[in-house]
Amino acid sequence: MSEKITFTPISYTGWDSLSHLLDEVNRFNVKKILVITDPFLKDIGLTNKVVEPLESAGYATEVYTDVVPEPPLAIGEKLVAYTRDNEFDMVIGIGGGSALDLTKLAGVLASHEGNVADYLNLTGTKKVTKKGLPTILIPTTSGTGSEVTNISVLSLETTKDVVTHDYLLADVAIVDPALTISLPPKVTAATGVDALTHAVEAYISKNASPVSDALALQAIRLISNAIRTAVSNGEDKQARTDMSYGSYLAGLAFFNAGVAGVHALAYPIGGQFHIAHGDSNAVLLPYVMGYIRQSCEKRMKDIYDAMGFSSANLSQEKASYKCVTELKRLVEDVNIPSTLKGFNITEDALESLTNDAIEQKRILARSPMPLQKDDIFAIYKAAFDGTIVER
């Protein structure tokens, strides 16, 4: 069976790879550039690393900072309208997943008619039909993989939806670990476990291939080895580099193989309780994997080995149990609450979370174990109680 493998046309990775920015901008016939970032990065001067070389080269730039974590639809609508009205030639996103997702959205939908809501995956009636503006994406976290995916995620009233099309792929991704040094420990942890979740779910996905498997396993190796150090000592250059590469590889893996149950259940947590996406994934990861363990024992054994342990003398069943235990331990070691109660989510919310999660059919379809409504509720209940259960 043939497999379609898709990558961003050009990626620069490694320390000081931002030095390639100007050369890449020069390849495009542009004059007026919109730089999309969040206010914190502008305040600490990180955005200047993008703006100053562009302005010195004669480009007109404008910095747009109406960016918030887990951006609601209204933020996306406002940015797309602004981009259309001001006739920019290029968009550059620098920041975490929210800034990058919004940049992709602006770059493509600025050349389309209608509202952003018209293009949402679950409820939209319009289709993306053209490429839009040249786009460069520069992550400052090691987590979302947004710089190499074709998805823009938006928060709705109680859940999330996406605009997705290959035209949302950036023309250039610049993944420079030096830009992650200022990332606080809490954000390092949340985004890092987000990246780990991408790799784990890509590896167990029904759409996995030998190519996505190789990317996912190397991402798991790098992230599992580096995340605790990156959280405890953000100045550690090697840990930051490994996290940066791990996040990038995980992004490539899940873009091609897809994510599954963890993400489907995480979206409503972010939508209803405005909890960061990385935290939502982290708190659910061991409980989803524990619940579906029997459907992917061999693959979980591989994950256990990739995390740095040895399953040489273990059965697949035993190794898969140990994998779940180590995933839970990793989340706890980087100081992310390991239960829904730890995020002040009450038990009476589990039903509404379940009702929203079951609608994420596009994502749930990739789970190696089919997850029905009762299964989803059982996983949320396990995550609430802090007890690993399985079907």
Tab-separated table of C-alpha atoms in Angstrom:
chain	number	residue	atom	x	y	z
A	1	MET	CA	0.000	0.000	0.000
A	2	SER	CA	1.382	3.413	-0.937
A	3	GLU	CA	1.707	6.215	1.605
A	4	LYS	CA	1.560	9.969	1.110
A	5	ILE	CA	4.322	11.720	3.044
A	6	THR	CA	4.194	15.529	3.237
A	7	PHE	CA	6.807	17.962	4.548
A	8	THR	CA	7.175	21.739	4.703
A	9	PRO	CA	9.177	22.760	1.594
A	10	ILE	CA	12.148	24.194	3.505
A	11	SER	CA	13.144	23.782	7.143
A	12	TYR	CA	16.146	25.121	9.011
A	13	THR	CA	16.928	23.409	12.301
A	14	GLY	CA	19.617	23.764	14.932
A	15	TRP	CA	21.276	26.470	16.968
A	16	ASP	CA	21.266	29.936	15.344
A	17	SER	CA	19.217	28.772	12.354
A	18	LEU	CA	17.350	32.092	12.562
A	19	SER	CA	20.358	33.553	10.720
A	20	HIS	CA	18.805	32.172	7.506
A	21	LEU	CA	15.669	34.327	7.813
A	22	LEU	CA	16.731	37.236	5.615
A	23	ASP	CA	17.995	35.001	2.816
A	24	GLU	CA	14.646	33.226	2.742
A	25	VAL	CA	12.599	36.445	2.736
A	26	ASN	CA	14.749	37.722	-0.117
A	27	ARG	CA	13.614	34.792	-2.269
A	28	PHE	CA	10.087	36.202	-2.394
A	29	ASN	CA	8.997	39.345	-4.212
A	30	VAL	CA	7.594	41.074	-1.130
A	31	LYS	CA	7.726	44.524	0.405
A	32	LYS	CA	5.239	44.643	3.274
A	33	ILE	CA	5.455	41.952	5.962
A	34	LEU	CA	3.117	41.233	8.874
A	35	VAL	CA	4.916	39.702	11.874
A	36	ILE	CA	2.463	37.881	14.131
A	37	THR	CA	3.515	37.181	17.714
A	38	ASP	CA	2.250	37.348	21.269
A	39	PRO	CA	2.702	40.458	23.428
A	40	PHE	CA	5.119	38.781	25.854
A	41	LEU	CA	7.649	38.043	23.122
A	42	LYS	CA	7.465	41.612	21.920
A	43	ASP	CA	7.872	42.916	25.475
A	44	ILE	CA	11.049	40.880	26.116
A	45	GLY	CA	12.525	41.906	22.772
A	46	LEU	CA	12.555	38.478	21.149
A	47	THR	CA	10.475	39.720	18.228
A	48	ASN	CA	13.259	42.190	17.397
A	49	LYS	CA	15.414	39.266	16.286
A	50	VAL	CA	13.011	38.991	13.339
A	51	VAL	CA	12.043	42.612	12.778
A	52	GLU	CA	15.431	44.339	12.933
A	53	PRO	CA	17.195	42.419	10.143
A	54	LEU	CA	14.136	42.803	7.924
A	55	GLU	CA	13.868	46.546	8.447
A	56	SER	CA	17.633	46.971	7.988
A	57	ALA	CA	17.207	45.280	4.606
A	58	GLY	CA	14.469	47.746	3.624
A	59	TYR	CA	11.353	45.711	4.244
A	60	ALA	CA	8.297	47.406	5.741
A	61	THR	CA	7.190	45.396	8.763
A	62	GLU	CA	4.292	45.585	11.152
A	63	VAL	CA	4.073	43.619	14.394
A	64	TYR	CA	0.655	42.231	15.316
A	65	THR	CA	0.247	41.069	18.932
A	66	ASP	CA	-3.461	40.351	19.389
A	67	VAL	CA	-2.594	36.739	20.101
A	68	VAL	CA	-3.748	34.717	23.113
A	69	PRO	CA	-3.241	31.085	24.142
A	70	GLU	CA	-5.861	28.698	22.766
A	71	PRO	CA	-7.114	31.494	20.449
A	72	PRO	CA	-10.889	31.781	20.110
A	73	LEU	CA	-12.553	32.034	16.727
A	74	ALA	CA	-13.083	35.784	17.174
A	75	ILE	CA	-9.310	36.352	17.382
A	76	GLY	CA	-8.845	34.479	14.127
A	77	GLU	CA	-11.618	36.436	12.419
A	78	LYS	CA	-10.081	39.742	13.523
A	79	LEU	CA	-6.591	38.825	12.298
A	80	VAL	CA	-7.772	37.595	8.904
A	81	ALA	CA	-9.793	40.797	8.377
A	82	TYR	CA	-6.776	42.901	9.383
A	83	THR	CA	-4.489	41.034	6.993
A	84	ARG	CA	-6.942	41.468	4.121
A	85	ASP	CA	-7.503	45.173	4.785
A	86	ASN	CA	-3.816	46.082	4.955
A	87	GLU	CA	-2.636	44.213	1.872
A	88	PHE	CA	0.466	42.505	3.247
A	89	ASP	CA	2.761	40.545	0.928
A	90	MET	CA	4.007	38.012	3.492
A	91	VAL	CA	3.230	36.771	6.997
A	92	ILE	CA	5.822	35.641	9.533
A	93	GLY	CA	4.788	33.957	12.769
A	94	ILE	CA	7.096	33.837	15.783
A	95	GLY	CA	5.949	32.262	19.027
A	96	GLY	CA	4.146	29.239	20.353
A	97	GLY	CA	1.494	27.195	18.626
A	98	SER	CA	-1.197	29.848	18.949
A	99	ALA	CA	0.835	32.495	17.103
A	100	LEU	CA	1.889	30.018	14.432
A	101	ASP	CA	-1.630	28.655	13.915
A	102	LEU	CA	-3.003	32.168	13.544
A	103	THR	CA	-0.244	33.051	11.081
A	104	LYS	CA	-1.124	30.100	8.851
A	105	LEU	CA	-4.780	31.085	9.026
A	106	ALA	CA	-4.057	34.708	8.076
A	107	GLY	CA	-1.711	33.764	5.270
A	108	VAL	CA	-4.252	31.551	3.511
A	109	LEU	CA	-7.649	33.064	4.312
A	110	ALA	CA	-6.541	36.631	3.543
A	111	SER	CA	-6.907	35.622	-0.111
A	112	HIS	CA	-10.310	33.967	0.366
A	113	GLU	CA	-13.818	35.312	0.789
A	114	GLY	CA	-16.068	34.890	3.790
A	115	ASN	CA	-15.437	34.364	7.482
A	116	VAL	CA	-13.016	31.991	9.170
A	117	ALA	CA	-16.047	30.137	10.535
A	118	ASP	CA	-16.983	29.219	6.972
A	119	TYR	CA	-13.833	27.077	6.702
A	120	LEU	CA	-14.009	25.142	9.987
A	121	ASN	CA	-13.669	21.387	9.665
A	122	LEU	CA	-16.778	20.358	11.624
A	123	THR	CA	-19.270	23.032	10.577
A	124	GLY	CA	-17.836	25.065	7.682
A	125	THR	CA	-19.359	25.170	4.223
A	126	LYS	CA	-16.471	26.702	2.225
A	127	LYS	CA	-13.266	25.073	0.988
A	128	VAL	CA	-9.725	26.440	0.853
A	129	THR	CA	-8.885	26.814	-2.843
A	130	LYS	CA	-5.601	28.757	-3.118
A	131	LYS	CA	-2.236	29.093	-1.449
A	132	GLY	CA	-2.361	32.637	-0.156
A	133	LEU	CA	0.594	34.678	1.116
A	134	PRO	CA	4.154	33.400	1.538
A	135	THR	CA	4.508	32.210	5.127
A	136	ILE	CA	7.498	31.716	7.424
A	137	LEU	CA	6.998	30.104	10.842
A	138	ILE	CA	9.465	30.406	13.733
A	139	PRO	CA	8.574	28.480	16.917
A	140	THR	CA	9.786	29.716	20.305
A	141	THR	CA	8.523	26.644	22.151
A	142	SER	CA	9.375	22.975	21.736
A	143	GLY	CA	5.932	21.530	21.625
A	144	THR	CA	3.220	22.128	19.101
A	145	GLY	CA	4.910	21.230	15.838
A	146	SER	CA	2.678	23.846	14.220
A	147	GLU	CA	5.541	25.040	12.035
A	148	VAL	CA	5.354	21.829	9.965
A	149	THR	CA	1.632	21.038	9.960
A	150	ASN	CA	-1.323	22.159	7.826
A	151	ILE	CA	-3.707	22.767	10.720
A	152	SER	CA	-4.884	25.897	12.511
A	153	VAL	CA	-6.699	25.181	15.778
A	154	LEU	CA	-9.335	27.573	17.156
A	155	SER	CA	-11.314	27.507	20.395
A	156	LEU	CA	-15.085	27.530	20.165
A	157	GLU	CA	-17.573	27.993	22.987
A	158	THR	CA	-16.999	24.587	24.615
A	159	THR	CA	-14.596	22.736	22.322
A	160	LYS	CA	-12.176	23.298	19.434
A	161	ASP	CA	-12.231	23.012	15.666
A	162	VAL	CA	-9.643	23.393	12.924
A	163	VAL	CA	-9.071	24.839	9.502
A	164	THR	CA	-6.947	22.334	7.630
A	165	HIS	CA	-5.531	22.134	4.111
A	166	ASP	CA	-2.080	21.586	2.636
A	167	TYR	CA	-2.120	25.225	1.554
A	168	LEU	CA	-1.669	26.063	5.258
A	169	LEU	CA	1.800	24.522	5.167
A	170	ALA	CA	4.481	27.159	5.674
A	171	ASP	CA	6.892	27.940	2.863
A	172	VAL	CA	9.717	27.986	5.407
A	173	ALA	CA	10.069	26.714	8.976
A	174	ILE	CA	12.942	27.956	11.131
A	175	VAL	CA	13.417	25.854	14.268
A	176	ASP	CA	16.090	27.511	16.386
A	177	PRO	CA	16.509	26.151	19.934
A	178	ALA	CA	18.235	29.378	20.967
A	179	LEU	CA	14.810	31.046	20.853
A	180	THR	CA	13.476	28.674	23.554
A	181	ILE	CA	15.965	29.608	26.288
A	182	SER	CA	13.626	32.204	27.818
A	183	LEU	CA	10.713	29.754	28.032
A	184	PRO	CA	9.512	29.426	31.663
A	185	PRO	CA	9.587	25.960	33.301
A	186	LYS	CA	5.799	25.592	33.345
A	187	VAL	CA	5.505	26.301	29.621
A	188	THR	CA	8.542	24.146	28.874
A	189	ALA	CA	6.818	21.246	30.625
A	190	ALA	CA	3.415	21.682	29.001
A	191	THR	CA	4.725	22.153	25.480
A	192	GLY	CA	7.268	19.380	25.920
A	193	VAL	CA	4.665	16.818	26.953
A	194	ASP	CA	2.505	18.061	24.088
A	195	ALA	CA	5.327	17.143	21.702
A	196	LEU	CA	5.774	13.779	23.397
A	197	THR	CA	2.051	13.137	22.991
A	198	HIS	CA	2.297	13.938	19.288
A	199	ALA	CA	5.033	11.338	18.884
A	200	VAL	CA	3.298	8.672	20.981
A	201	GLU	CA	-0.037	9.099	19.222
A	202	ALA	CA	1.596	9.151	15.801
A	203	TYR	CA	3.336	5.868	16.594
A	204	ILE	CA	0.141	4.083	17.643
A	205	SER	CA	-2.030	5.728	14.983
A	206	LYS	CA	-3.908	3.542	12.524
A	207	ASN	CA	-2.339	5.743	9.830
A	208	ALA	CA	1.258	5.144	10.963
A	209	SER	CA	3.850	4.239	8.335
A	210	PRO	CA	7.537	3.250	8.455
A	211	VAL	CA	8.433	6.902	7.809
A	212	SER	CA	6.238	8.342	10.565
A	213	ASP	CA	7.384	5.530	12.898
A	214	ALA	CA	11.030	6.509	12.500
A	215	LEU	CA	10.242	10.175	13.160
A	216	ALA	CA	8.053	9.366	16.164
A	217	LEU	CA	10.479	7.019	17.882
A	218	GLN	CA	13.413	9.414	17.545
A	219	ALA	CA	11.227	12.231	18.893
A	220	ILE	CA	10.302	10.064	21.895
A	221	ARG	CA	13.986	9.297	22.522
A	222	LEU	CA	15.015	12.943	22.421
A	223	ILE	CA	12.132	14.358	24.444
A	224	SER	CA	12.116	11.653	27.134
A	225	ASN	CA	15.843	12.148	27.683
A	226	ALA	CA	15.809	15.950	27.736
A	227	ILE	CA	12.523	17.230	29.133
A	228	ARG	CA	13.303	16.960	32.839
A	229	THR	CA	16.568	18.877	32.389
A	230	ALA	CA	14.947	21.485	30.136
A	231	VAL	CA	12.300	22.123	32.795
A	232	SER	CA	14.710	22.273	35.737
A	233	ASN	CA	17.519	24.135	33.925
A	234	GLY	CA	16.282	26.101	30.944
A	235	GLU	CA	19.800	27.365	30.186
A	236	ASP	CA	21.014	23.857	29.337
A	237	LYS	CA	21.918	24.154	25.657
A	238	GLN	CA	21.895	20.416	24.923
A	239	ALA	CA	18.518	19.861	26.569
A	240	ARG	CA	17.008	22.774	24.662
A	241	THR	CA	18.498	21.491	21.415
A	242	ASP	CA	17.175	17.968	21.971
A	243	MET	CA	13.724	19.293	22.850
A	244	SER	CA	13.718	21.472	19.738
A	245	TYR	CA	14.623	18.588	17.439
A	246	GLY	CA	12.233	16.266	19.272
A	247	SER	CA	9.332	18.654	18.866
A	248	TYR	CA	10.131	19.172	15.174
A	249	LEU	CA	10.295	15.429	14.493
A	250	ALA	CA	7.126	14.807	16.489
A	251	GLY	CA	5.378	17.465	14.415
A	252	LEU	CA	6.423	15.752	11.198
A	253	ALA	CA	5.343	12.381	12.603
A	254	PHE	CA	1.863	13.402	13.676
A	255	PHE	CA	1.272	15.537	10.598
A	256	ASN	CA	1.727	12.424	8.487
A	257	ALA	CA	0.221	9.782	10.804
A	258	GLY	CA	-2.235	11.867	12.821
A	259	VAL	CA	-3.062	12.019	16.501
A	260	ALA	CA	-5.916	10.172	18.168
A	261	GLY	CA	-7.701	9.711	21.485
A	262	VAL	CA	-5.579	11.936	23.698
A	263	HIS	CA	-6.107	14.946	21.458
A	264	ALA	CA	-9.792	14.204	20.905
A	265	LEU	CA	-10.368	14.259	24.656
A	266	ALA	CA	-8.016	17.200	25.251
A	267	TYR	CA	-9.842	19.594	22.935
A	268	PRO	CA	-12.973	19.862	25.140
A	269	ILE	CA	-10.842	20.403	28.254
A	270	GLY	CA	-9.200	23.369	26.557
A	271	GLY	CA	-12.518	24.586	25.196
A	272	GLN	CA	-14.547	24.332	28.385
A	273	PHE	CA	-11.910	25.164	31.006
A	274	HIS	CA	-9.355	27.195	29.002
A	275	ILE	CA	-6.532	24.923	30.093
A	276	ALA	CA	-3.417	25.050	27.931
A	277	HIS	CA	-3.396	22.426	25.204
A	278	GLY	CA	-0.139	20.890	26.424
A	279	ASP	CA	-1.510	20.506	29.947
A	280	SER	CA	-4.735	19.010	28.591
A	281	ASN	CA	-2.763	16.421	26.646
A	282	ALA	CA	-0.410	15.718	29.538
A	283	VAL	CA	-3.103	14.992	32.097
A	284	LEU	CA	-4.868	12.596	29.721
A	285	LEU	CA	-1.886	10.828	28.149
A	286	PRO	CA	-1.369	7.973	30.666
A	287	TYR	CA	-5.094	7.364	31.091
A	288	VAL	CA	-5.860	7.111	27.379
A	289	MET	CA	-2.826	4.913	26.807
A	290	GLY	CA	-3.739	2.741	29.770
A	291	TYR	CA	-7.290	2.321	28.522
A	292	ILE	CA	-6.303	1.318	24.969
A	293	ARG	CA	-3.186	-0.639	26.021
A	294	GLN	CA	-4.406	-4.029	24.823
A	295	SER	CA	-4.879	-2.729	21.269
A	296	CYS	CA	-1.240	-1.687	20.828
A	297	GLU	CA	0.927	-3.683	23.258
A	298	LYS	CA	3.801	-4.185	20.809
A	299	ARG	CA	3.924	-0.521	19.905
A	300	MET	CA	3.834	0.506	23.566
A	301	LYS	CA	6.738	-1.860	24.186
A	302	ASP	CA	8.646	0.047	21.491
A	303	ILE	CA	7.715	3.363	23.139
A	304	TYR	CA	8.950	2.056	26.500
A	305	ASP	CA	12.318	1.206	24.913
A	306	ALA	CA	12.486	4.589	23.154
A	307	MET	CA	11.957	6.302	26.513
A	308	GLY	CA	15.288	4.821	27.609
A	309	PHE	CA	14.211	1.632	29.344
A	310	SER	CA	14.889	-1.988	28.396
A	311	SER	CA	12.133	-4.460	27.629
A	312	ALA	CA	14.567	-7.230	26.710
A	313	ASN	CA	13.310	-9.579	29.430
A	314	LEU	CA	9.698	-8.424	29.412
A	315	SER	CA	6.631	-9.670	27.590
A	316	GLN	CA	4.780	-7.212	25.391
A	317	GLU	CA	2.012	-7.085	27.985
A	318	LYS	CA	4.374	-6.328	30.885
A	319	ALA	CA	6.310	-3.738	28.894
A	320	SER	CA	3.111	-1.990	27.844
A	321	TYR	CA	2.039	-1.697	31.491
A	322	LYS	CA	5.433	-0.264	32.386
A	323	CYS	CA	5.130	2.193	29.490
A	324	VAL	CA	1.915	3.608	30.959
A	325	THR	CA	3.561	3.880	34.386
A	326	GLU	CA	6.555	5.766	32.965
A	327	LEU	CA	4.378	8.151	30.965
A	328	LYS	CA	2.512	9.020	34.161
A	329	ARG	CA	5.787	9.416	36.058
A	330	LEU	CA	7.182	11.763	33.409
A	331	VAL	CA	4.120	14.019	33.618
A	332	GLU	CA	4.451	14.136	37.408
A	333	ASP	CA	8.218	14.757	37.274
A	334	VAL	CA	7.738	17.942	35.234
A	335	ASN	CA	5.154	19.183	37.761
A	336	ILE	CA	2.009	18.922	35.664
A	337	PRO	CA	-1.069	17.842	37.660
A	338	SER	CA	-1.757	14.175	36.973
A	339	THR	CA	-5.530	14.277	37.516
A	340	LEU	CA	-8.408	16.405	36.273
A	341	LYS	CA	-9.048	17.330	39.897
A	342	GLY	CA	-5.604	18.915	39.883
A	343	PHE	CA	-6.950	21.396	37.322
A	344	ASN	CA	-10.074	22.099	39.410
A	345	ILE	CA	-12.311	20.185	36.998
A	346	THR	CA	-15.294	18.784	38.871
A	347	GLU	CA	-16.848	15.373	38.354
A	348	ASP	CA	-20.114	16.832	37.106
A	349	ALA	CA	-18.232	18.184	34.058
A	350	LEU	CA	-17.325	14.741	32.747
A	351	GLU	CA	-20.584	14.270	30.876
A	352	SER	CA	-20.285	17.524	28.924
A	353	LEU	CA	-16.631	16.786	28.171
A	354	THR	CA	-17.677	13.397	26.809
A	355	ASN	CA	-20.411	14.902	24.652
A	356	ASP	CA	-17.939	17.271	23.032
A	357	ALA	CA	-15.136	14.701	22.658
A	358	ILE	CA	-17.306	12.195	20.778
A	359	GLU	CA	-17.772	14.824	18.055
A	360	GLN	CA	-14.033	14.759	17.255
A	361	LYS	CA	-14.613	11.941	14.778
A	362	ARG	CA	-11.755	12.910	12.439
A	363	ILE	CA	-9.259	12.377	15.256
A	364	LEU	CA	-10.925	9.439	16.984
A	365	ALA	CA	-10.885	7.495	13.720
A	366	ARG	CA	-7.102	7.061	14.073
A	367	SER	CA	-7.243	5.331	17.468
A	368	PRO	CA	-6.079	1.696	17.388
A	369	MET	CA	-9.002	0.908	19.671
A	370	PRO	CA	-12.410	2.325	18.657
A	371	LEU	CA	-13.580	4.725	21.358
A	372	GLN	CA	-17.325	5.052	21.869
A	373	LYS	CA	-19.113	7.424	24.213
A	374	ASP	CA	-18.937	5.047	27.184
A	375	ASP	CA	-15.215	4.545	26.621
A	376	ILE	CA	-14.569	8.276	26.540
A	377	PHE	CA	-16.497	8.815	29.754
A	378	ALA	CA	-14.545	5.993	31.401
A	379	ILE	CA	-11.243	7.624	30.431
A	380	TYR	CA	-12.305	11.007	31.776
A	381	LYS	CA	-13.436	9.310	35.006
A	382	ALA	CA	-10.092	7.534	35.285
A	383	ALA	CA	-8.269	10.845	34.761
A	384	PHE	CA	-10.491	12.427	37.399
A	385	ASP	CA	-9.848	9.649	39.936
A	386	GLY	CA	-6.181	9.232	39.079
A	387	THR	CA	-6.592	5.503	38.424
A	388	ILE	CA	-5.442	3.727	35.266
A	389	VAL	CA	-8.249	1.546	33.882
A	390	GLU	CA	-8.612	-0.379	30.654
A	391	ARG	CA	-11.416	-1.747	28.587
